[in-house]
Tab-separated table of C-alpha atoms and ligand atoms in Angstrom:
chain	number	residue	atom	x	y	z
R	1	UNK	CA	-12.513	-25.447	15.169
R	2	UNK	CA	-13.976	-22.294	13.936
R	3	UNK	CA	-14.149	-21.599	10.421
R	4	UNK	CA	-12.743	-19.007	9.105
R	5	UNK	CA	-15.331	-16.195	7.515
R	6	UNK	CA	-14.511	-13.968	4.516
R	7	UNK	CA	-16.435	-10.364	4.997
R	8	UNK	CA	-16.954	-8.959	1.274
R	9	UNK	CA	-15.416	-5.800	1.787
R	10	UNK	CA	-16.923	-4.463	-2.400
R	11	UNK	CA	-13.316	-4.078	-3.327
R	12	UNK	CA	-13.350	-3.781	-7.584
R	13	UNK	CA	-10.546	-5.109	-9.291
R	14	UNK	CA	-10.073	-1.268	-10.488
R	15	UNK	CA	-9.567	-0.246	-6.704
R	16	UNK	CA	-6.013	-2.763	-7.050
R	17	UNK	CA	-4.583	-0.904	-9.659
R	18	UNK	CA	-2.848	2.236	-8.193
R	19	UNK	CA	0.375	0.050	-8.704
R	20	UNK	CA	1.355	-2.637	-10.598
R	21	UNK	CA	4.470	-5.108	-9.924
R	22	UNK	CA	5.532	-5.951	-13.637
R	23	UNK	CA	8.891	-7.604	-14.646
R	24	UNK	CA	10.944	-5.038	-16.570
R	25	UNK	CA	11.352	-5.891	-20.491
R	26	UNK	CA	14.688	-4.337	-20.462
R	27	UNK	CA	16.284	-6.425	-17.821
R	28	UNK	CA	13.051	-8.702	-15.902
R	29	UNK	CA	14.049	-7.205	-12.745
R	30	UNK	CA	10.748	-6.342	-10.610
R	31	UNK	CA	9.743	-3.078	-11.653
R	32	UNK	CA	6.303	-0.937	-11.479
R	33	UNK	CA	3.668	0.881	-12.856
R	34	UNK	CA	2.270	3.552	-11.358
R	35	UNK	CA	-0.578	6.614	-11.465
R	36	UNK	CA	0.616	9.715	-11.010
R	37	UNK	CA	-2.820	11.098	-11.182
R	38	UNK	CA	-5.953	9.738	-10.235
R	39	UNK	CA	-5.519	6.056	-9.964
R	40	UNK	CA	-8.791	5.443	-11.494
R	41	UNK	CA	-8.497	3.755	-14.857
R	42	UNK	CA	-11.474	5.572	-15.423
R	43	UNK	CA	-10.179	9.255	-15.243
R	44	UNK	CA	-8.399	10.095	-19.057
R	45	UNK	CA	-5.627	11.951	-19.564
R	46	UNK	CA	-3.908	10.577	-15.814
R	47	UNK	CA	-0.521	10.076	-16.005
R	48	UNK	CA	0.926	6.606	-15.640
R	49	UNK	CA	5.197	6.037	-15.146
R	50	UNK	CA	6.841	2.654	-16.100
R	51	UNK	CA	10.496	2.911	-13.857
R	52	UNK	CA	12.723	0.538	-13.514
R	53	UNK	CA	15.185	1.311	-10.399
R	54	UNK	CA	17.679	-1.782	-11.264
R	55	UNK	CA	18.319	-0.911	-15.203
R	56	UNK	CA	17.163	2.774	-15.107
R	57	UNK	CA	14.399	2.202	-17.927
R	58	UNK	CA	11.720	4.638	-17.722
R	59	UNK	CA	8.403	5.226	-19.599
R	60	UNK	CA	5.748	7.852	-19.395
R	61	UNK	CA	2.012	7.820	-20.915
R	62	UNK	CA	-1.040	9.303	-20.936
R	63	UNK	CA	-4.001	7.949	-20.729
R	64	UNK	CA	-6.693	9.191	-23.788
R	65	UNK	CA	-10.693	10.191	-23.410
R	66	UNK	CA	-13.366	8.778	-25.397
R	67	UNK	CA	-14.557	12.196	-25.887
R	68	UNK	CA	-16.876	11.995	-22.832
R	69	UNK	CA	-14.600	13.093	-20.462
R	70	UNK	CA	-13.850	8.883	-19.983
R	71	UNK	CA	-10.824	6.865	-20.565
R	72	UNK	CA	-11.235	3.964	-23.509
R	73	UNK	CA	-11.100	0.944	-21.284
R	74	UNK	CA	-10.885	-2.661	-23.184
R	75	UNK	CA	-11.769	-5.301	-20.577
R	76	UNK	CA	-10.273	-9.216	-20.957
R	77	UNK	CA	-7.740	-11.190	-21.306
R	78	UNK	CA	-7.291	-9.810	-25.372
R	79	UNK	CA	-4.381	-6.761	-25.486
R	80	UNK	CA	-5.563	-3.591	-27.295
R	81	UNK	CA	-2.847	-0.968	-28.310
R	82	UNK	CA	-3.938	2.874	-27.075
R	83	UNK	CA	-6.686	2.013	-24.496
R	84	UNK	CA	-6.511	0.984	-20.684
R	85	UNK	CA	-6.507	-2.725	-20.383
R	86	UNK	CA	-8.241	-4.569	-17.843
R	87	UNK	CA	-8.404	-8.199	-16.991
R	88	UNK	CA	-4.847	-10.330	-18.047
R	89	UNK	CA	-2.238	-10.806	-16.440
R	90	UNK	CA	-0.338	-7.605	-17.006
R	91	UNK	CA	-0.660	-3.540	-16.521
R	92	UNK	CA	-3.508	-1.802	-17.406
R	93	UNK	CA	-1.384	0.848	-19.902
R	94	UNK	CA	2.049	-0.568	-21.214
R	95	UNK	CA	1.184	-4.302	-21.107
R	96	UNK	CA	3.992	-5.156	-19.369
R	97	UNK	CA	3.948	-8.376	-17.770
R	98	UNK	CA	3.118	-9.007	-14.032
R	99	UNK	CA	5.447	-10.077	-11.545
R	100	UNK	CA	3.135	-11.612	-9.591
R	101	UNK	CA	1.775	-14.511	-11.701
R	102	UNK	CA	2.290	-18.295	-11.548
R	103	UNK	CA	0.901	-21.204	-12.997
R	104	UNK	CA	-1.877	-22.746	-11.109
R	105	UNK	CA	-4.381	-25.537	-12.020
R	106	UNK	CA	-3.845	-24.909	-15.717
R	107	UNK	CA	-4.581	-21.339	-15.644
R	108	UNK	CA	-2.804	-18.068	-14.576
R	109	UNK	CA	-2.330	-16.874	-11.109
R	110	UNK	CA	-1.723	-13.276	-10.595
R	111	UNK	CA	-2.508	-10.102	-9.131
R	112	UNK	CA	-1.521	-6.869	-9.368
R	113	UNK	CA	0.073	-5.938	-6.155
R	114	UNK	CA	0.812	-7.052	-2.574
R	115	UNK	CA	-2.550	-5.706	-1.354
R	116	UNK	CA	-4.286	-7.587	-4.093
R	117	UNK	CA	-2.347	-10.850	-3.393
R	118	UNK	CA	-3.123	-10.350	0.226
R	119	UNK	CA	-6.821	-9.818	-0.510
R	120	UNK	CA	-6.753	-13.135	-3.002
R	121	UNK	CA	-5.917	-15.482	-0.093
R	122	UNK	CA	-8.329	-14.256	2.504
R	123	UNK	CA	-10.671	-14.856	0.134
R	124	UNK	CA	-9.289	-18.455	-0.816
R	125	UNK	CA	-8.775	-19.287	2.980
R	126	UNK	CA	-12.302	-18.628	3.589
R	127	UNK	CA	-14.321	-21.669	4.147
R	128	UNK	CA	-17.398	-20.063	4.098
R	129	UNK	CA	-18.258	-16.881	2.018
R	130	UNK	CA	-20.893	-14.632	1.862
R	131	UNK	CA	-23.324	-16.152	-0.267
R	132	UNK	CA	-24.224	-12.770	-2.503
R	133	UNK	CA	-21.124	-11.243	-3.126
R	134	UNK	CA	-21.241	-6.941	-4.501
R	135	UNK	CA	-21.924	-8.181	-8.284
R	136	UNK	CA	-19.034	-5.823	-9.028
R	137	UNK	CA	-16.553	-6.590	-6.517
R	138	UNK	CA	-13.532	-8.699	-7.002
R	139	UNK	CA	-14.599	-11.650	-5.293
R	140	UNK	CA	-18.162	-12.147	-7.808
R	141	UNK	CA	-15.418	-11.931	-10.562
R	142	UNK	CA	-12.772	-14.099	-9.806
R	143	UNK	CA	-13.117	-17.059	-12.207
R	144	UNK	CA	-14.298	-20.525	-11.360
R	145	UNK	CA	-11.279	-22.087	-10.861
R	146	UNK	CA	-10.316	-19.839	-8.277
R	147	UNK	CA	-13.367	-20.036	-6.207
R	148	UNK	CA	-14.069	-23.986	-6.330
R	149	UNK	CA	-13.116	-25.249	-3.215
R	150	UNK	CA	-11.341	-28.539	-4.812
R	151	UNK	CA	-8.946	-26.130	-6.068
R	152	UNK	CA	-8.290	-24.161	-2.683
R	153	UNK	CA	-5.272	-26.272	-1.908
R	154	UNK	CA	-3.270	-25.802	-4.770
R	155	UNK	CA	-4.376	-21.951	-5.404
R	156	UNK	CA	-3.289	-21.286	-1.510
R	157	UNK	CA	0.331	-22.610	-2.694
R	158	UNK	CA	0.544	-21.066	-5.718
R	159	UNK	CA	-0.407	-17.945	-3.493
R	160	UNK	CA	2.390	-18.377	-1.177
R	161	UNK	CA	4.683	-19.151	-3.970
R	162	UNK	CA	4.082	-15.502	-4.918
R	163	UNK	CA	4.185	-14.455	-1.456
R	164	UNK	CA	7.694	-16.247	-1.382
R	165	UNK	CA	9.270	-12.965	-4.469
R	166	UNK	CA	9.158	-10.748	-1.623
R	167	UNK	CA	11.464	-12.466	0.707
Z	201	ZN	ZN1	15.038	-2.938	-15.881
C-alpha cells in the first residue's frame, strides 16, 4: 500500500487568517471575521468586520501600529485587549470564539477556516512527513499532541467532526 506523503508547502499560521469562522456572541450562529485590507496581521491600521448574516450583528475595528509602521501582535493562548491575537482558539481582533473547535485528546481542536481545517488533516493523514519542516510554517508549530502519531486516530475524527458543521 503506498503511504501517503505530506509535501510542506511553508504555509504560516498567519497565511490562515484572511477569515475566521467564529460563533456569534449575540445569537452562536456561525458567523465571520474578516480583513478588509491586507489580511496580514502584520499590516496596522487594516480593517477587520465582525457580521453576523443570521442576527444582523455587526462590528468594525481597526487594527493599531506600534509606531513602526507594525501592528502590536500578542502571540499565545493568553487574550490581550487592543492588540492582534495570535495562537487560541479564537479571532485574531475581537476574540470571538471559533466555530471550528472541538475537544480532542484533552486539548483544543480548531482552526480558523475550511482551508486551514483542510490543511490540518493532510498533514495528520500523512504517515510520513518531511523530516525538517520551514521552522516557521504551520506544520513545525502544531503542538505535540497533534503531531504524535498515537494520537492520529482520534485527531482525524475530531477533524471530521468539524468537517461534519458544514453539511
Ligand atoms: Zn448573530
Amino acid at each position: 500500500m503506498m503511504k501517503k506523503t505530506f509535501r510542506n508547502q511553508h504555509r504560516m499560521l498567519e497565511s490562515f487568517g484572511y477569515e475566521f469562522l467564529v460563533t456569534c456572541p449575540s445569537c452562536n450562529h456561525y458567523s465571520k471575521v474578516i480583513s478588509l485590507g491586507d489580511p496580514s496581521p502584520y499590516v496596522p491600521r487594516t480593517s477587520i468586520r465582525f457580521v453576523c448574516t443570521n442576527c444582523g450583528m455587526s462590528k468594525e475595528l481597526k487594527t493599531k501600529s506600534n509606531g513602526y509602521n507594525q501592528s502590536i501582535i500578542s502571540y499565545g493562548s493568553q487574550w490581550k485587549d487592543g492588540v492582534v491575537n495570535i495562537g487560541g482558539s479564537y479571532d485574531w481582533y475581537f476574540g470571538y470564539s471559533l466555530y471550528l473547535q472541538t475537544p480532542c485528546c484533552a486539548h483544543t481542536l480548531w482552526a480558523y477556516n475550511r482551508e486551514h481545517l483542510t490543511y490540518l488533516k493532510r498533514y495528520v493523514e500523512a504517515e510520513l512527513r518531511e523530516s525538517h519542516p520551514y521552522y516557521l510554517s504551520v506544520e513545525s508549530r502544531l503542538p505535540a499532541w497533534i503531531k504524535s502519531s498515537k494520537n492520529r486516530e482520534a485527531v482525524l475524527q475530531a477533524i471530521e467532526k468539524l468537517e461534519n458543521k458544514f453539511a
